Each structure stands twice: as C-alpha cells, then as structure tokens.
DNA sequence: CTGCTGACTTTCT
DNA sequence: AAGAAAGCCAGCA
C-alpha cells in the first residue's frame, strides 16, 4: 500500500531532480538520490530511469526527462543505458555541448570537473566535506 | 509467494 | 592507491 505510494513519490522525485539538470551538464545517480533525500538508494534512481515511460501521455517520459544527463559516479555512462546498436546517449550529450570521452574499452566518460552539475549538497554533506582539521590537498571541486 | 538481479555508491582492507 | 564486499529496494522469473 504505502510502499507503492512511496515508490511513486520516489520516482516522481527522481524525474523532477533529473529535469533540474541544465543542458550541457551531467550528474551522477548518487547525487540525484541525495537531492531527493535518499543518498542510500542510487540504484533505485537508475531503476526509475529504466522504467521511464516513452509515452508522452505520462507525467514523465524520455522526451521531457533528460535521463541522458544522468551517469554513474565515475563519470562513465553505463553500458546498459546504451540503446541497442546505438550510442544515442553520448550523441545527445554532445548535442548539449558536453564533451564525451571514449575510452579504449569503448566506454563513454564525461569530465565532472567541466560538466559535473552539483548545485548544492545537503547541509550535512557540506559540513561533512568541510573538515577544517583535514589538510587541503587541492582537490578543487568547486564549480560555479 | 520466494529469490535474484540491477541505468550504483560507499566503506573497509 | 587499488580491490572486494555490503547495502539499499523495486521489478521480474
């Protein structure tokens, strides 16, 4: 009962978060999961996109949900996301202006340092990553 | 109804 | 630094 209802809300939250991604930018499943308040369920985010209806009659569908901008934390597009015999996702990203790098294994990777879309992490997350005691290593993970 | 899988991430070793 | 394991929960057989 409530379980399915919650799932629907979860799906809805995911699609909404994905739509928040601006063109020419990409983000990771974990980040989406965090934004919607479920940092421990990155896989479910993927499931949402997988079950994303192509029917434009639905509230969310492949046309209005830029699922292509969602990739894994490694900055590499999941091979399962590729349509049969076509690298549409990468092409779509390039169309947005995202530079997709093709690895030797044929996998597609995106530079988070350049196209990584990280609007604002949860307050606790920001505090966690901001450890004054910890020495700086010059990660330079700021992006405006 | 039961069990495994999966468009993943985080943490320990 | 790199590798292995755990965790989460919906969907499918």
mmCIF file of C-alpha atoms (C1' of nucleotides) in Angstrom:
data_model
loop_
_atom_site.group_PDB
_atom_site.id
_atom_site.type_symbol
_atom_site.label_atom_id
_atom_site.label_comp_id
_atom_site.label_asym_id
_atom_site.label_seq_id
_atom_site.Cartn_x
_atom_site.Cartn_y
_atom_site.Cartn_z
ATOM 1 C CA UNK A 1 0.000 0.000 0.000
ATOM 2 C CA UNK A 2 2.101 2.831 1.251
ATOM 3 C CA UNK A 3 5.137 1.107 -0.114
ATOM 4 C CA UNK A 4 3.989 1.514 -3.690
ATOM 5 C CA UNK A 5 2.896 5.030 -2.935
ATOM 6 C CA UNK A 6 6.297 5.900 -1.582
ATOM 7 C CA UNK A 7 7.890 4.332 -4.602
ATOM 8 C CA UNK A 8 5.805 6.540 -6.830
ATOM 9 C CA UNK A 9 6.866 9.588 -4.866
ATOM 10 C CA UNK A 10 10.438 8.424 -5.145
ATOM 11 C CA UNK A 11 10.150 8.026 -8.889
ATOM 12 C CA UNK A 12 8.486 11.391 -9.157
ATOM 13 C CA UNK A 13 11.265 12.985 -7.119
ATOM 14 C CA UNK A 14 13.903 11.414 -9.313
ATOM 15 C CA UNK A 15 12.348 12.601 -12.542
ATOM 16 C CA UNK A 16 11.893 16.057 -11.093
ATOM 17 C CA UNK A 17 15.517 16.155 -9.999
ATOM 18 C CA UNK A 18 16.703 14.985 -13.393
ATOM 19 C CA UNK A 19 14.690 17.707 -15.068
ATOM 20 C CA UNK A 20 16.512 20.163 -12.848
ATOM 21 C CA UNK A 21 19.711 19.305 -14.649
ATOM 22 C CA UNK A 22 20.550 22.162 -17.029
ATOM 23 C CA UNK A 23 21.552 21.427 -20.635
ATOM 24 C CA UNK A 24 25.238 20.899 -21.189
ATOM 25 C CA UNK A 25 25.689 19.426 -17.710
ATOM 26 C CA UNK A 26 25.723 15.970 -16.216
ATOM 27 C CA UNK A 27 25.304 14.493 -12.766
ATOM 28 C CA UNK A 28 25.573 11.138 -11.040
ATOM 29 C CA UNK A 29 22.909 8.795 -9.693
ATOM 30 C CA UNK A 30 24.174 9.233 -6.179
ATOM 31 C CA UNK A 31 23.767 12.964 -6.429
ATOM 32 C CA UNK A 32 20.202 12.672 -7.639
ATOM 33 C CA UNK A 33 19.484 10.267 -4.822
ATOM 34 C CA UNK A 34 20.908 12.786 -2.384
ATOM 35 C CA UNK A 35 18.934 15.686 -3.765
ATOM 36 C CA UNK A 36 15.689 13.793 -3.349
ATOM 37 C CA UNK A 37 16.620 12.783 0.173
ATOM 38 C CA UNK A 38 17.703 9.186 -0.414
ATOM 39 C CA UNK A 39 21.505 9.144 -0.610
ATOM 40 C CA UNK A 40 21.428 5.433 0.127
ATOM 41 C CA UNK A 41 19.401 4.469 -2.916
ATOM 42 C CA UNK A 42 21.322 5.317 -6.066
ATOM 43 C CA UNK A 43 20.243 2.099 -7.756
ATOM 44 C CA UNK A 44 16.604 2.908 -7.407
ATOM 45 C CA UNK A 45 17.351 6.125 -9.256
ATOM 46 C CA UNK A 46 18.612 4.052 -12.139
ATOM 47 C CA UNK A 47 15.519 1.887 -11.949
ATOM 48 C CA UNK A 48 13.388 4.985 -12.271
ATOM 49 C CA UNK A 49 15.111 5.971 -15.464
ATOM 50 C CA UNK A 50 14.879 2.438 -16.713
ATOM 51 C CA UNK A 51 11.156 2.395 -16.133
ATOM 52 C CA UNK A 52 10.854 5.846 -17.570
ATOM 53 C CA UNK A 53 7.871 5.648 -19.923
ATOM 54 C CA UNK A 54 8.325 6.659 -23.535
ATOM 55 C CA UNK A 55 4.668 7.531 -23.651
ATOM 56 C CA UNK A 56 4.345 11.292 -23.818
ATOM 57 C CA UNK A 57 0.966 10.910 -22.152
ATOM 58 C CA UNK A 58 2.717 10.195 -18.889
ATOM 59 C CA UNK A 59 3.753 12.935 -16.496
ATOM 60 C CA UNK A 60 7.353 11.990 -17.195
ATOM 61 C CA UNK A 61 8.794 10.398 -20.290
ATOM 62 C CA UNK A 62 12.001 10.061 -22.295
ATOM 63 C CA UNK A 63 11.189 13.286 -24.072
ATOM 64 C CA UNK A 64 10.892 15.602 -21.084
ATOM 65 C CA UNK A 65 13.240 13.805 -18.703
ATOM 66 C CA UNK A 66 16.906 14.293 -19.654
ATOM 67 C CA UNK A 67 17.888 10.903 -18.256
ATOM 68 C CA UNK A 68 20.842 11.023 -20.597
ATOM 69 C CA UNK A 69 22.446 13.605 -18.334
ATOM 70 C CA UNK A 70 22.496 11.109 -15.504
ATOM 71 C CA UNK A 71 25.579 8.914 -15.354
ATOM 72 C CA UNK A 72 27.474 6.978 -12.711
ATOM 73 C CA UNK A 73 29.842 8.496 -10.148
ATOM 74 C CA UNK A 74 32.887 7.518 -12.189
ATOM 75 C CA UNK A 75 31.724 9.914 -14.841
ATOM 76 C CA UNK A 76 31.219 6.981 -17.177
ATOM 77 C CA UNK A 77 27.973 6.266 -18.949
ATOM 78 C CA UNK A 78 26.599 2.882 -18.034
ATOM 79 C CA UNK A 79 26.778 0.411 -20.902
ATOM 80 C CA UNK A 80 23.261 -0.746 -20.095
ATOM 81 C CA UNK A 81 21.932 2.692 -20.850
ATOM 82 C CA UNK A 82 23.010 2.450 -24.461
ATOM 83 C CA UNK A 83 20.201 1.643 -26.860
ATOM 84 C CA UNK A 84 20.748 -1.481 -28.945
ATOM 85 C CA UNK A 85 23.428 -0.793 -31.503
ATOM 86 C CA UNK A 86 23.492 2.931 -30.982
ATOM 87 C CA UNK A 87 25.253 5.351 -28.696
ATOM 88 C CA UNK A 88 22.404 7.778 -28.539
ATOM 89 C CA UNK A 89 23.102 8.947 -25.041
ATOM 90 C CA UNK A 90 26.587 10.142 -25.840
ATOM 91 C CA UNK A 91 25.367 11.822 -29.008
ATOM 92 C CA UNK A 92 22.626 13.560 -27.079
ATOM 93 C CA UNK A 93 25.128 14.815 -24.527
ATOM 94 C CA UNK A 94 27.398 16.091 -27.248
ATOM 95 C CA UNK A 95 24.420 17.820 -28.767
ATOM 96 C CA UNK A 96 24.058 19.654 -25.468
ATOM 97 C CA UNK A 97 27.668 20.697 -25.641
ATOM 98 C CA UNK A 98 29.069 18.049 -23.332
ATOM 99 C CA UNK A 99 32.425 16.632 -24.271
ATOM 100 C CA UNK A 100 32.161 12.865 -24.116
ATOM 101 C CA UNK A 101 35.406 10.940 -23.993
ATOM 102 C CA UNK A 102 35.548 7.479 -25.486
ATOM 103 C CA UNK A 103 37.745 5.043 -23.592
ATOM 104 C CA UNK A 104 39.826 2.287 -25.095
ATOM 105 C CA UNK A 105 37.216 -0.219 -23.985
ATOM 106 C CA UNK A 106 34.580 1.728 -25.853
ATOM 107 C CA UNK A 107 33.004 3.224 -22.748
ATOM 108 C CA UNK A 108 31.915 6.829 -22.641
ATOM 109 C CA UNK A 109 33.133 9.114 -19.910
ATOM 110 C CA UNK A 110 32.320 12.710 -19.069
ATOM 111 C CA UNK A 111 34.506 15.167 -17.197
ATOM 112 C CA UNK A 112 32.711 16.104 -13.996
ATOM 113 C CA UNK A 113 35.215 18.877 -13.435
ATOM 114 C CA UNK A 114 33.853 20.537 -16.543
ATOM 115 C CA UNK A 115 30.263 19.348 -16.925
ATOM 116 C CA UNK A 116 29.590 17.984 -13.469
ATOM 117 C CA UNK A 117 26.387 19.600 -12.251
ATOM 118 C CA UNK A 118 26.443 19.882 -8.477
ATOM 119 C CA UNK A 119 24.048 22.658 -7.433
ATOM 120 C CA UNK A 120 24.123 22.245 -3.703
ATOM 121 C CA UNK A 121 24.735 19.282 -1.492
ATOM 122 C CA UNK A 122 22.741 18.667 1.647
ATOM 123 C CA UNK A 123 23.758 20.864 4.601
ATOM 124 C CA UNK A 124 25.100 17.855 6.438
ATOM 125 C CA UNK A 125 27.055 16.860 3.393
ATOM 126 C CA UNK A 126 28.604 20.310 3.060
ATOM 127 C CA UNK A 127 29.586 20.232 6.733
ATOM 128 C CA UNK A 128 30.956 16.750 6.348
ATOM 129 C CA UNK A 129 33.150 17.619 3.401
ATOM 130 C CA UNK A 130 34.237 20.792 5.145
ATOM 131 C CA UNK A 131 36.647 19.476 7.708
ATOM 132 C CA UNK A 132 38.908 22.316 8.898
ATOM 133 C CA UNK A 133 41.202 19.837 10.619
ATOM 134 C CA UNK A 134 41.804 17.980 7.424
ATOM 135 C CA UNK A 135 44.656 19.406 5.469
ATOM 136 C CA UNK A 136 43.998 20.630 1.969
ATOM 137 C CA UNK A 137 45.019 18.556 -0.965
ATOM 138 C CA UNK A 138 43.894 20.938 -3.634
ATOM 139 C CA UNK A 139 41.053 18.873 -4.963
ATOM 140 C CA UNK A 140 39.460 21.963 -6.477
ATOM 141 C CA UNK A 141 35.954 20.579 -6.618
ATOM 142 C CA UNK A 142 34.269 23.948 -6.831
ATOM 143 C CA UNK A 143 32.141 24.776 -9.747
ATOM 144 C CA UNK A 144 30.081 27.819 -10.220
ATOM 145 C "C1'" DC B 1 4.998 -16.372 -2.582
ATOM 146 C "C1'" DT B 2 10.312 -16.614 -2.766
ATOM 147 C "C1'" DG B 3 14.670 -15.328 -4.611
ATOM 148 C "C1'" DC B 4 17.960 -12.985 -7.750
ATOM 149 C "C1'" DT B 5 19.092 -9.159 -10.381
ATOM 150 C "C1'" DG B 6 20.217 -4.381 -11.245
ATOM 151 C "C1'" DA B 7 20.970 2.519 -15.615
ATOM 152 C "C1'" DC B 8 25.022 2.399 -8.280
ATOM 153 C "C1'" DT B 9 27.576 4.236 -4.146
ATOM 154 C "C1'" DT B 10 30.196 3.987 -0.025
ATOM 155 C "C1'" DT B 11 33.429 1.914 3.097
ATOM 156 C "C1'" DC B 12 36.765 -1.305 4.663
ATOM 157 C "C1'" DT B 13 41.142 -3.738 3.684
ATOM 158 C "C1'" DA C 1 46.323 3.779 -4.354
ATOM 159 C "C1'" DA C 2 43.584 -0.212 -5.723
ATOM 160 C "C1'" DG C 3 40.399 -4.229 -4.822
ATOM 161 C "C1'" DA C 4 36.469 -6.552 -2.506
ATOM 162 C "C1'" DA C 5 32.239 -6.542 0.000
ATOM 163 C "C1'" DA C 6 27.929 -4.584 1.875
ATOM 164 C "C1'" DG C 7 23.663 -2.029 1.390
ATOM 165 C "C1'" DC C 8 19.517 -0.247 -0.368
ATOM 166 C "C1'" DC C 9 14.646 -1.595 -2.667
ATOM 167 C "C1'" DA C 10 11.738 -2.193 -6.862
ATOM 168 C "C1'" DG C 11 10.981 -5.311 -10.815
ATOM 169 C "C1'" DC C 12 10.876 -9.812 -12.892
ATOM 170 C "C1'" DA C 13 11.012 -15.103 -13.255
#
